[in-house]
CSV table of C-alpha atoms and ligand atoms in Angstrom, one decimal:
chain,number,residue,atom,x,y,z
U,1,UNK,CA,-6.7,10.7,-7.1
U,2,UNK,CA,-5.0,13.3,-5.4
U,3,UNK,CA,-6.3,15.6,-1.9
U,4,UNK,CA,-6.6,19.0,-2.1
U,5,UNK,CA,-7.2,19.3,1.7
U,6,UNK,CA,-7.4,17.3,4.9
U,7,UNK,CA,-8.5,17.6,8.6
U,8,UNK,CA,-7.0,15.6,11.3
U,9,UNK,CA,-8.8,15.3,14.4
U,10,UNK,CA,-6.9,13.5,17.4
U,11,UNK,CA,-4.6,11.1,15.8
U,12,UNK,CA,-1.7,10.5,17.9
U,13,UNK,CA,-0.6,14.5,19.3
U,14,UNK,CA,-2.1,16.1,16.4
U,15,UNK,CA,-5.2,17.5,18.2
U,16,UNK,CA,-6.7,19.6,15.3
U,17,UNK,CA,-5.1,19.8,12.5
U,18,UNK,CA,-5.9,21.7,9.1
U,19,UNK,CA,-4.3,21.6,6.2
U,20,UNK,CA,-5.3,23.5,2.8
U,21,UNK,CA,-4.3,23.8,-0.9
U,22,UNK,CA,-2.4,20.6,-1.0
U,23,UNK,CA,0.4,20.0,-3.5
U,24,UNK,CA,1.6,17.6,-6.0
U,25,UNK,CA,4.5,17.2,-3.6
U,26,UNK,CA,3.9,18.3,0.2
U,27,UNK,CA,6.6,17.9,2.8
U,28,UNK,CA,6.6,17.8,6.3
U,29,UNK,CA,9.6,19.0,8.5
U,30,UNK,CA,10.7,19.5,12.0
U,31,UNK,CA,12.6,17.5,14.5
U,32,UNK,CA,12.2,14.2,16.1
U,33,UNK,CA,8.8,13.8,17.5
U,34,UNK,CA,6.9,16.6,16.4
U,35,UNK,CA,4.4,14.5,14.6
U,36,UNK,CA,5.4,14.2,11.1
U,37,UNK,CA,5.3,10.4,10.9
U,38,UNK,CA,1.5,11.0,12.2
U,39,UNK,CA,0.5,13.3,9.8
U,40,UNK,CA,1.0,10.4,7.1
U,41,UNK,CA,-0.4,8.3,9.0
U,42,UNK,CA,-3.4,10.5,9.5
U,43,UNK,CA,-3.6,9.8,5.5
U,44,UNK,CA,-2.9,6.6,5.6
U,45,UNK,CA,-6.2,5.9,7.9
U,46,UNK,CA,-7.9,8.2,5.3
U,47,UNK,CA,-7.1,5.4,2.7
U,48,UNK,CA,-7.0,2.4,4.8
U,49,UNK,CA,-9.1,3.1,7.7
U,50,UNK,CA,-5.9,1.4,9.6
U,51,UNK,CA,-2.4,2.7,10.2
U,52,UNK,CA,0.9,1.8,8.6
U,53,UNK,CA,2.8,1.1,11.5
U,54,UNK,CA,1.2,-2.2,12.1
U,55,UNK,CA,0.2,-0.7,15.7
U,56,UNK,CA,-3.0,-1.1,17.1
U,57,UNK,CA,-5.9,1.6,16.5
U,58,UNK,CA,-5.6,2.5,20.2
U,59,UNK,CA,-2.3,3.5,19.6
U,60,UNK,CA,-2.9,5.8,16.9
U,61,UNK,CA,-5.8,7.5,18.8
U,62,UNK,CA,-4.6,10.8,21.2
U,63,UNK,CA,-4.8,9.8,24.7
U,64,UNK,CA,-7.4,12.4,26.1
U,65,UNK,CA,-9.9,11.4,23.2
U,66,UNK,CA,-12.3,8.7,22.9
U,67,UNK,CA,-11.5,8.4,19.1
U,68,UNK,CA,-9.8,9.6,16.0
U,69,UNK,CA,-11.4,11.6,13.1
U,70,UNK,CA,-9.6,12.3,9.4
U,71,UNK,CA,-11.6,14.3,6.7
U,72,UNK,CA,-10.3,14.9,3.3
U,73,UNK,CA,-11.4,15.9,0.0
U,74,UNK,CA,-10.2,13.9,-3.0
U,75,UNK,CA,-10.1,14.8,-6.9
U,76,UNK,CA,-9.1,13.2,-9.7
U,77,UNK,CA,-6.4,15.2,-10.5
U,78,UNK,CA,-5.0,18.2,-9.0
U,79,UNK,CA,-5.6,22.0,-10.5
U,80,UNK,CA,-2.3,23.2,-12.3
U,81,UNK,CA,-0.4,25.8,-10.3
U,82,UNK,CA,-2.1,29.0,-10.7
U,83,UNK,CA,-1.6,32.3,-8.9
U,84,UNK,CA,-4.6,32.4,-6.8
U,85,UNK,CA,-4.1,29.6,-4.4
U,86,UNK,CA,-6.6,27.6,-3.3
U,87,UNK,CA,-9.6,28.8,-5.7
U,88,UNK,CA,-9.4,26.0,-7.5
U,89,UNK,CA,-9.9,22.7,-6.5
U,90,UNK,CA,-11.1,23.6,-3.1
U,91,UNK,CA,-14.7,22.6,-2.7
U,92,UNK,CA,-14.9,20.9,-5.5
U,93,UNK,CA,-13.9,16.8,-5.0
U,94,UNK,CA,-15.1,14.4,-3.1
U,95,UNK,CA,-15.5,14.5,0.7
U,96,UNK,CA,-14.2,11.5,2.1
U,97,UNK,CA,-14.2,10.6,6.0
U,98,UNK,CA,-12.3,8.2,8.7
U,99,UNK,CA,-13.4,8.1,12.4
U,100,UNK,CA,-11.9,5.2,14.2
U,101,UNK,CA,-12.9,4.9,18.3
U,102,UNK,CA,-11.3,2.5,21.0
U,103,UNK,CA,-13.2,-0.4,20.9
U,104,UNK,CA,-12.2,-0.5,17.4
U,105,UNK,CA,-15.3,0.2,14.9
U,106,UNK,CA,-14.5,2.3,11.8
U,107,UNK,CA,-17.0,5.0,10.6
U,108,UNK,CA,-16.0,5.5,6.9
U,109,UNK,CA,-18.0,7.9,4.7
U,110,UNK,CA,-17.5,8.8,0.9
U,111,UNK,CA,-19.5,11.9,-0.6
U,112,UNK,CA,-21.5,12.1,2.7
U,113,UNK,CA,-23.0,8.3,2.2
U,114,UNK,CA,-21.7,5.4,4.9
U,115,UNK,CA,-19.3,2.9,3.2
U,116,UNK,CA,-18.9,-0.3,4.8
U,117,UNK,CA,-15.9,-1.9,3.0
U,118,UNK,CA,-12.5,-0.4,3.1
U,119,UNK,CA,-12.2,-1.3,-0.6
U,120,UNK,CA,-14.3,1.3,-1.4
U,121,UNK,CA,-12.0,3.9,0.3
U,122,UNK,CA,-9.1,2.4,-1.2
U,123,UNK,CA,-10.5,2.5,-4.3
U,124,UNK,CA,-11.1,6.8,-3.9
U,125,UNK,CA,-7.6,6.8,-2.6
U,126,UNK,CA,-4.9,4.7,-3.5
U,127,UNK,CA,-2.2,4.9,-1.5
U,128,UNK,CA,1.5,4.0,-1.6
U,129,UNK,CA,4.2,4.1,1.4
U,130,UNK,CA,7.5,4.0,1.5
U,131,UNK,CA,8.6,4.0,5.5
U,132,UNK,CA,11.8,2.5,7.0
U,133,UNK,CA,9.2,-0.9,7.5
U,134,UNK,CA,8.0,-1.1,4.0
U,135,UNK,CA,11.6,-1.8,3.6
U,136,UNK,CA,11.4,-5.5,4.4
U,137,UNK,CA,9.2,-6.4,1.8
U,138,UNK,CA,12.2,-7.9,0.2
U,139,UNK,CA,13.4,-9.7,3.2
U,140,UNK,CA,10.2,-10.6,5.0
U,141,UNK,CA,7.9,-13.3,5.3
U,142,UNK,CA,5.8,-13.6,1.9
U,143,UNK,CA,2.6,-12.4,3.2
U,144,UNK,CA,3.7,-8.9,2.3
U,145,UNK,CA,4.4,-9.4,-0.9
U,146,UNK,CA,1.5,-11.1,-1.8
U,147,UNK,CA,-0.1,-8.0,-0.6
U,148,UNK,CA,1.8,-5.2,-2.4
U,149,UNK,CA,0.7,-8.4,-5.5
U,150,UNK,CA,-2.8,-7.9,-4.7
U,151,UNK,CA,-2.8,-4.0,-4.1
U,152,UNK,CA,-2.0,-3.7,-7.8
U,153,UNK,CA,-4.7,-6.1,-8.9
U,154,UNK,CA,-7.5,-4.9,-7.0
U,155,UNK,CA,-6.3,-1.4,-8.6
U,156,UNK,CA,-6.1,-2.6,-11.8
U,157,UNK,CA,-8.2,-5.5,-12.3
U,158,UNK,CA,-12.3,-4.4,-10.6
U,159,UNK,CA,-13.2,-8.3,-10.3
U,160,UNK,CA,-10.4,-9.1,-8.4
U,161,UNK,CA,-11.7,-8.0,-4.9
U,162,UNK,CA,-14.7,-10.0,-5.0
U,163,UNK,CA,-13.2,-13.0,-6.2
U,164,UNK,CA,-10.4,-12.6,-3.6
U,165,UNK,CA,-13.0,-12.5,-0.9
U,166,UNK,CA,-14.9,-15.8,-1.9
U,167,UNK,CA,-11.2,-17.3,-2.0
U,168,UNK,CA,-11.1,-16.2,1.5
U,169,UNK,CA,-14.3,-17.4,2.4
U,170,UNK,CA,-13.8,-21.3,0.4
U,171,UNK,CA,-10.2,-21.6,2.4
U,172,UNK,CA,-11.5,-20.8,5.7
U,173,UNK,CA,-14.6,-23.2,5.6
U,174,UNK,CA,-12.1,-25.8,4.1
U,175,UNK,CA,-9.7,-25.5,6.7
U,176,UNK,CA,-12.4,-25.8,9.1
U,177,UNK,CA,-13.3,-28.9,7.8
U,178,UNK,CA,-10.1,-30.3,7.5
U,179,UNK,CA,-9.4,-29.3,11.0
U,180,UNK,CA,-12.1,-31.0,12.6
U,181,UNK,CA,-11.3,-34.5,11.5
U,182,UNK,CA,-14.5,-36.2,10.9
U,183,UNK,CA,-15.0,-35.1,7.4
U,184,UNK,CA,-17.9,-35.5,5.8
U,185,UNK,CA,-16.7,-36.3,2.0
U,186,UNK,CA,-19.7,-34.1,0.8
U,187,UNK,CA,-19.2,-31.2,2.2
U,188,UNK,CA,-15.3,-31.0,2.0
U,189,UNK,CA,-15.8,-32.3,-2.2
U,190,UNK,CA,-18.3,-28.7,-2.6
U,191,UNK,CA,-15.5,-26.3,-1.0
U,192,UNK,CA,-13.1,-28.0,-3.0
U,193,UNK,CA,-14.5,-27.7,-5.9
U,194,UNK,CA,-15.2,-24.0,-5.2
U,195,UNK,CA,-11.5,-23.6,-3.5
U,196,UNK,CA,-10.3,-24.9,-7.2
U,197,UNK,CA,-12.3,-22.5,-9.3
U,198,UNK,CA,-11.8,-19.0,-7.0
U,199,UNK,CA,-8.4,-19.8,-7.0
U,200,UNK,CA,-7.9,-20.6,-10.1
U,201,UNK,CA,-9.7,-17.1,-10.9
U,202,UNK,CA,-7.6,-15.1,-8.4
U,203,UNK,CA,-4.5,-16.6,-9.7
U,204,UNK,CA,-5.2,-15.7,-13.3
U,205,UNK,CA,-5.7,-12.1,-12.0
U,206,UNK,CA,-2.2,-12.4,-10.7
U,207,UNK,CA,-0.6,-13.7,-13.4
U,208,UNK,CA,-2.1,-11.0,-15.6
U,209,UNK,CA,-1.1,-8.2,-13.8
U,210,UNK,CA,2.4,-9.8,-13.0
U,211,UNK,CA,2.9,-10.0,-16.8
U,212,UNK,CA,2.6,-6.2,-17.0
U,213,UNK,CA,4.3,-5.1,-13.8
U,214,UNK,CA,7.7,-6.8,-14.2
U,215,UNK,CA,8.6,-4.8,-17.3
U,216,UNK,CA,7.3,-1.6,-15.5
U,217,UNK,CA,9.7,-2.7,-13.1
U,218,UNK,CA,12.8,-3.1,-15.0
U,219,UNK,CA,12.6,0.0,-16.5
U,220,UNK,CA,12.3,1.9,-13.0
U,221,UNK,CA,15.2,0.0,-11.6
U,222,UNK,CA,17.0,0.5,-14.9
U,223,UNK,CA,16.9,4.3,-14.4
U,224,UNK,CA,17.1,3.9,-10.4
U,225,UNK,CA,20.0,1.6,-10.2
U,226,UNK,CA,21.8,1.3,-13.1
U,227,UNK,CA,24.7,-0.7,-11.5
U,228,UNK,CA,22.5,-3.5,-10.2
U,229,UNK,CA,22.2,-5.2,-13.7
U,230,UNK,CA,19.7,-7.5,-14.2
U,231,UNK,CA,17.1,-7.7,-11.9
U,232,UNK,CA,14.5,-10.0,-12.5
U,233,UNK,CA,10.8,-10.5,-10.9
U,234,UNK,CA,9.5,-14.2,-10.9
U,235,UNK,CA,5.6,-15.3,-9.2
U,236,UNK,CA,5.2,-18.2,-8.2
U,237,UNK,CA,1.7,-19.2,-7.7
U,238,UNK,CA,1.7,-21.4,-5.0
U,239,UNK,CA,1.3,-24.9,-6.4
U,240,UNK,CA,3.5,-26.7,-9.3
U,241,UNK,CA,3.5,-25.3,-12.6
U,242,UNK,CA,2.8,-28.2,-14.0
U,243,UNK,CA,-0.5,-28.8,-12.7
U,244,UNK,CA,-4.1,-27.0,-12.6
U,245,UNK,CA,-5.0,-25.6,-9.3
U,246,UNK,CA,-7.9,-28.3,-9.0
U,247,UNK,CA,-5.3,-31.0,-10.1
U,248,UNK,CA,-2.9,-30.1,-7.0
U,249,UNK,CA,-5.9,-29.5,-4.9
U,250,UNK,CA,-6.6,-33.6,-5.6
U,251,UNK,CA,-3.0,-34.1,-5.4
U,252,UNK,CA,-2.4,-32.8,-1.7
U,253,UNK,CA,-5.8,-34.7,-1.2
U,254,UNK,CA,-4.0,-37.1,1.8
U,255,UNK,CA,-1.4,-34.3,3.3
U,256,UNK,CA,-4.1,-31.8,3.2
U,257,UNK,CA,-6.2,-34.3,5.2
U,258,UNK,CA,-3.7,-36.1,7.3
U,259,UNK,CA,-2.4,-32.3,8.6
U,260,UNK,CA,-5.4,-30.3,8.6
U,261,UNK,CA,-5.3,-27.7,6.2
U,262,UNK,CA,-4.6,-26.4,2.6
U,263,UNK,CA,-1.3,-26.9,1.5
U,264,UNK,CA,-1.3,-25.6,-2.0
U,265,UNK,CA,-2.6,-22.3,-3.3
U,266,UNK,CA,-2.7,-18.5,-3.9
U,267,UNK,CA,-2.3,-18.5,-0.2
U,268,UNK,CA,1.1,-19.4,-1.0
U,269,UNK,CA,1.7,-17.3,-3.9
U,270,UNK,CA,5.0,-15.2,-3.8
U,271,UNK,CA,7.2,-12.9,-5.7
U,272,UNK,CA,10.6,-13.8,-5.9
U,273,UNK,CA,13.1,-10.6,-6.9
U,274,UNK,CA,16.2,-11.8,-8.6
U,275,UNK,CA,19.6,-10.4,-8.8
U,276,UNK,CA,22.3,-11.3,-11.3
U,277,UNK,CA,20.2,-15.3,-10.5
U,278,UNK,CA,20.4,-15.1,-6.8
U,279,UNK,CA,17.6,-14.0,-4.1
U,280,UNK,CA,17.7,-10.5,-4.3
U,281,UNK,CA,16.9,-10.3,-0.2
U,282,UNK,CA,19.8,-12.8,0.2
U,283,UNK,CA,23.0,-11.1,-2.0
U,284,UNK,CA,22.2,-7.4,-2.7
U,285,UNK,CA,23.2,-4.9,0.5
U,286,UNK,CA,20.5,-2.9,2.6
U,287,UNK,CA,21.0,0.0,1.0
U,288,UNK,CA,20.6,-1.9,-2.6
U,289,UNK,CA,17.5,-3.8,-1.2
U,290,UNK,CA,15.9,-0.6,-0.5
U,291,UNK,CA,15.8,0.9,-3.4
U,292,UNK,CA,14.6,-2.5,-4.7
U,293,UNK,CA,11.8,-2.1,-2.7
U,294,UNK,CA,11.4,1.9,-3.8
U,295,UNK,CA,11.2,0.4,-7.9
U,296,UNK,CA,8.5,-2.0,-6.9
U,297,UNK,CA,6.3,0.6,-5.4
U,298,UNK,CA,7.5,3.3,-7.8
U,299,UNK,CA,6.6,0.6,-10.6
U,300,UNK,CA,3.1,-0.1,-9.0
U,301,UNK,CA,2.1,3.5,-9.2
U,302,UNK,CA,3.4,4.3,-12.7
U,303,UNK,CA,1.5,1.3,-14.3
U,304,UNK,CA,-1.6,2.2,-12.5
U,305,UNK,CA,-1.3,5.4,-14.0
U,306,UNK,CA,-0.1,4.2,-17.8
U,307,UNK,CA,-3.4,1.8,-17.8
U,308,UNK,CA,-5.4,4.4,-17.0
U,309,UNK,CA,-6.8,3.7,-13.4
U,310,UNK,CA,-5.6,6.9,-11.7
U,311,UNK,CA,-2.8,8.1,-9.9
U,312,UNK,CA,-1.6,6.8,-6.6
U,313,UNK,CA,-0.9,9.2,-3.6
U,314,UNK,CA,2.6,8.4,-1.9
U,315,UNK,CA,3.6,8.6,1.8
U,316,UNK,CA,7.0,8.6,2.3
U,317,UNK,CA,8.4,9.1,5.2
U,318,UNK,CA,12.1,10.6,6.1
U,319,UNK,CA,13.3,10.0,2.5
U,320,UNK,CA,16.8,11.7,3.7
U,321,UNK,CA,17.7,8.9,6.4
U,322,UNK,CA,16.7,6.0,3.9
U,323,UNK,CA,18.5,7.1,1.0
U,324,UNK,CA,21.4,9.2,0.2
U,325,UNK,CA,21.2,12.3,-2.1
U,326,UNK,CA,21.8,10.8,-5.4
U,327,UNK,CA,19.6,8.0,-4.9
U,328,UNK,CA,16.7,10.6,-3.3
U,329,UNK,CA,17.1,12.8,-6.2
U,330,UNK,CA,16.2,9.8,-8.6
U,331,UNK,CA,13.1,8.5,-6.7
U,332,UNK,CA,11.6,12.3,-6.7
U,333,UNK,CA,12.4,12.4,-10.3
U,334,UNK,CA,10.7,9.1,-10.8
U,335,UNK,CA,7.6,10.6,-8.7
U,336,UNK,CA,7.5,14.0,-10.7
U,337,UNK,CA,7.5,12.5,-14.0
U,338,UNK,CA,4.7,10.5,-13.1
U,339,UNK,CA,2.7,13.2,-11.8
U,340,UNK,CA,2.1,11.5,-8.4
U,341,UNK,CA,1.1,13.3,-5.2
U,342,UNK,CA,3.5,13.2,-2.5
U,343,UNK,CA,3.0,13.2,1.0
U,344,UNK,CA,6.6,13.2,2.2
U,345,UNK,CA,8.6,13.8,5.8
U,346,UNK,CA,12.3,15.0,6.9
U,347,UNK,CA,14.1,16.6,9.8
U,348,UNK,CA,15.3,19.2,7.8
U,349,UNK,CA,13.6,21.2,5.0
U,350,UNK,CA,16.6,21.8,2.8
U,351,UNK,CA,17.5,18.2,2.4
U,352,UNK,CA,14.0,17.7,0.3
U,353,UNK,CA,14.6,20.7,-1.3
U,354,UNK,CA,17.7,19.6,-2.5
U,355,UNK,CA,16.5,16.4,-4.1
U,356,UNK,CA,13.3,17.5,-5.9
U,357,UNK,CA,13.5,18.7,-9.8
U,358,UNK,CA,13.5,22.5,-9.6
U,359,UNK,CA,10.4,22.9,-11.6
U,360,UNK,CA,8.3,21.1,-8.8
U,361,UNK,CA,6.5,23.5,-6.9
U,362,UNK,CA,6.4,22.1,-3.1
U,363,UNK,CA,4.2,22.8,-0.2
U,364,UNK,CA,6.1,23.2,2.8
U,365,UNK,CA,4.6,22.2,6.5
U,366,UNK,CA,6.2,22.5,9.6
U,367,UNK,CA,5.6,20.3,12.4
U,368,UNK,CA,6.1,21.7,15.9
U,369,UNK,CA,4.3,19.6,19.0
U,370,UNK,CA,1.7,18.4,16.7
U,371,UNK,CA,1.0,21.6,15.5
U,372,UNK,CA,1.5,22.1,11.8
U,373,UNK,CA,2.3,25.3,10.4
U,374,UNK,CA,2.2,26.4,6.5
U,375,UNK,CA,5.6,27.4,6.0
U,376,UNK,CA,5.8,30.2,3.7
U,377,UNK,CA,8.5,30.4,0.6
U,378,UNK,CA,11.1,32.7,1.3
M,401,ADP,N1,-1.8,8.0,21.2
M,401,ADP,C1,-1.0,9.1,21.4
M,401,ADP,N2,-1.5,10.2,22.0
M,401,ADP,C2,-0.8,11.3,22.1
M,401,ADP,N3,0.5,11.4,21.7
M,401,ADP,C3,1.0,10.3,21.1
M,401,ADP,C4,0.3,9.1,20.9
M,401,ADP,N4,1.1,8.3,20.3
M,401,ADP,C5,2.3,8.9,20.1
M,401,ADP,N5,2.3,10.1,20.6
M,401,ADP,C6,3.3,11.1,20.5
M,401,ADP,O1,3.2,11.8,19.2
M,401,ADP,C7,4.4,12.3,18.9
M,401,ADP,C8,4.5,12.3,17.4
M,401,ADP,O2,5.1,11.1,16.9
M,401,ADP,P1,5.6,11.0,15.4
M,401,ADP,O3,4.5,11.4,14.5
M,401,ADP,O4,6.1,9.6,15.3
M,401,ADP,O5,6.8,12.0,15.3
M,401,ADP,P2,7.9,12.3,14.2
M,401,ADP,O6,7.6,11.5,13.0
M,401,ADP,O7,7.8,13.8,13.9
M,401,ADP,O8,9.2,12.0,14.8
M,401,ADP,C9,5.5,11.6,19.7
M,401,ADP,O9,6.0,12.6,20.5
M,401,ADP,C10,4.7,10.6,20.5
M,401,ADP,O10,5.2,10.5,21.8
M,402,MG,MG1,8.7,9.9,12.2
């Protein structure tokens, strides 16, 4: 999926903004503050319905307006290059639209119908971001990377999502149980015995698509940081290897009990990224770590796109100050040799021209006091 055009509409100090025959790479420039970071974030709520700066939606709405609005138009793949800009791929696509307002509720529309689940949006447009924060996912807590885990499956794998939400649901209500003490054996045997099987589904999911991405993997770090050797991508699933889920489920029967809640589980899934047999988070440098993190979501959008499920729109944001010039230059050749649209921020213009492969053709925006300008090719 890729957008050919977007309208933002109050998000932070970009009041109205319009944007129009959108690139395969697009890149937004100007100084500190202008409102670049906003403008993928803008994108980001067009995907997510939610921000990526973990801030709440109040935040991201402008402070003279009751709410926030993003409208964009989303194909399946972008029209080649041709001379008359803009007459193709305009107006045809899919209308897709975000309105967030203060007390929180989320007004998402795909092809002018109402959409109630934000899988649906993420499903029209898959997103990828790659921000200063994104950066932890190595050396944060593992909630994280069981999410980036489960974006890929619910891309990959269409069964996922609703088995992932009856996992929710069994965990909760068994927790609950748990919590209160006074069990009654009945009730807590049922969500076990539904715990066992929707995890036991949700962790085959996993497993499957973990197979597939580590190679993917590799192969990206392999051309993105040669010098790192062998990196190596490990899951663990959350309970002993040894056992079934419903068999550590019975096992954790009494600490499960005795401390009210679920010990074992896809709730404590995690991916462990190896470095020469060490943690990578632990031994490799920040600046190593980072483009650790870069492979794994470079990785994520190249098998999406190798397996057939589309391509993945990436928000990057101030590539320059992350990486230096060698390493920038490899991630945007990664991205252009996997046909990805980029969404992608800097101070300055000609440090993202430097870095891209000539033959891309980019979009240029600048950013001024949330006012965002085309900026022609000279
Ligand atoms: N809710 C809001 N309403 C209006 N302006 C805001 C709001 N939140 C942040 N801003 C302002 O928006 C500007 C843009 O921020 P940002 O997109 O992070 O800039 P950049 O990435 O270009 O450095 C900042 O000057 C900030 O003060
Ligand atoms: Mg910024």
């Amino acid at each position: 999926m890729a957008l050919t055009q977007l309208q933002i509409s109050n998000v932070r100090n970009l009041q109205q903004v319009r944007l129009q025959g959108l690139k395969g790479v697009n890149v937004f420039f100007g100084c500190n503050g202008s409102g670049k970071t906003s403008v993928l974030e803008s994108i980001h709520l067009l995907g997510m319905a939610r921000s990526f700066r973990g801030s709440s939606v109040k935040s991201l709405i402008n402070h003279e307006s009751p709410s926030c609005t993003v409208f964009g138009t989303t194909v399946l793949d972008l029209p080649p290059p041709v001379a008359d800009e803009g007459a193709a791929g305009v107006g045809v696509g899919t209308p897709v639209g975000v309105q967030r307002n203060r007390s929180g509720e989320a007004q998402i529309k795909i092809g002018g119908r109402a959409v109630r689940t934000v899988a649906e949006l993420a499903e029209q447009l898959p997103l990828q971001v790659i921000t200063a924060e994104s950066f932890g996912l190595l050396t944060g807590a593992p909630g994280a990377r069981r999410q980036y885990l489960d974006w890929g499956v619910f891309h990959v794998e269409h069964q996922f999502f609703g088995q992932w939400q009856r996992f929710q649901r069994s965990i909760k209500q068994r927790n609950n149980l748990l919590r209160r003490g006074k069990i009654s054996d009945q009730e807590l045997t049922a969500w076990t015995r539904d715990l066992a099987q929707t995890g036991t589904a949700i962790s085959e999911y996993r497993k499957g698509y973990f197979q597939i991405l580590a190679p993917c993997f590799k192969e990206i770090m392999a051309r993105l940081a040669p010098s790192l050797g062998a990196l190596e991508l490990r899951y663990q699933q959350g309970w002993d290897r040894q056992l079934s889920y419903s068999e550590a489920l019975a096992q954790g029967f009494t600490a499960d009990t005795e401390q009210g809640y679920t010990h074992s589980g896809p709730q404590r899934a995690d991916i462990r990224v190896m470095s020469g047999g060490h943690l990578a988070a632990e031994t490799l440098s920040r600046g190593q770590q980072k483009l650790v993190v870069c492979g794994l979501k470079l990785a994520q959008g190249r098998l999406m796109a190798q397996l057939g499920r589309g391509k993945c729109t990436y928000l990057i944001d101030d590539l320059p100050s992350e990486l230096d010039n060698a390493h920038s230059l490899l991630v945007c050749e990664l991205l252009a040799s996997m046909d990805a649209q980029v969404f992608v921020t800097c101070i300055d213009q000609r440090e993202i021209r430097s870095v891209w492969p000539e033959s891309e053709e980019l979009a240029m925006f600048h950013v001024e006091q949330g006012v965002v300008r085309r900026h022609s090719e000279e």
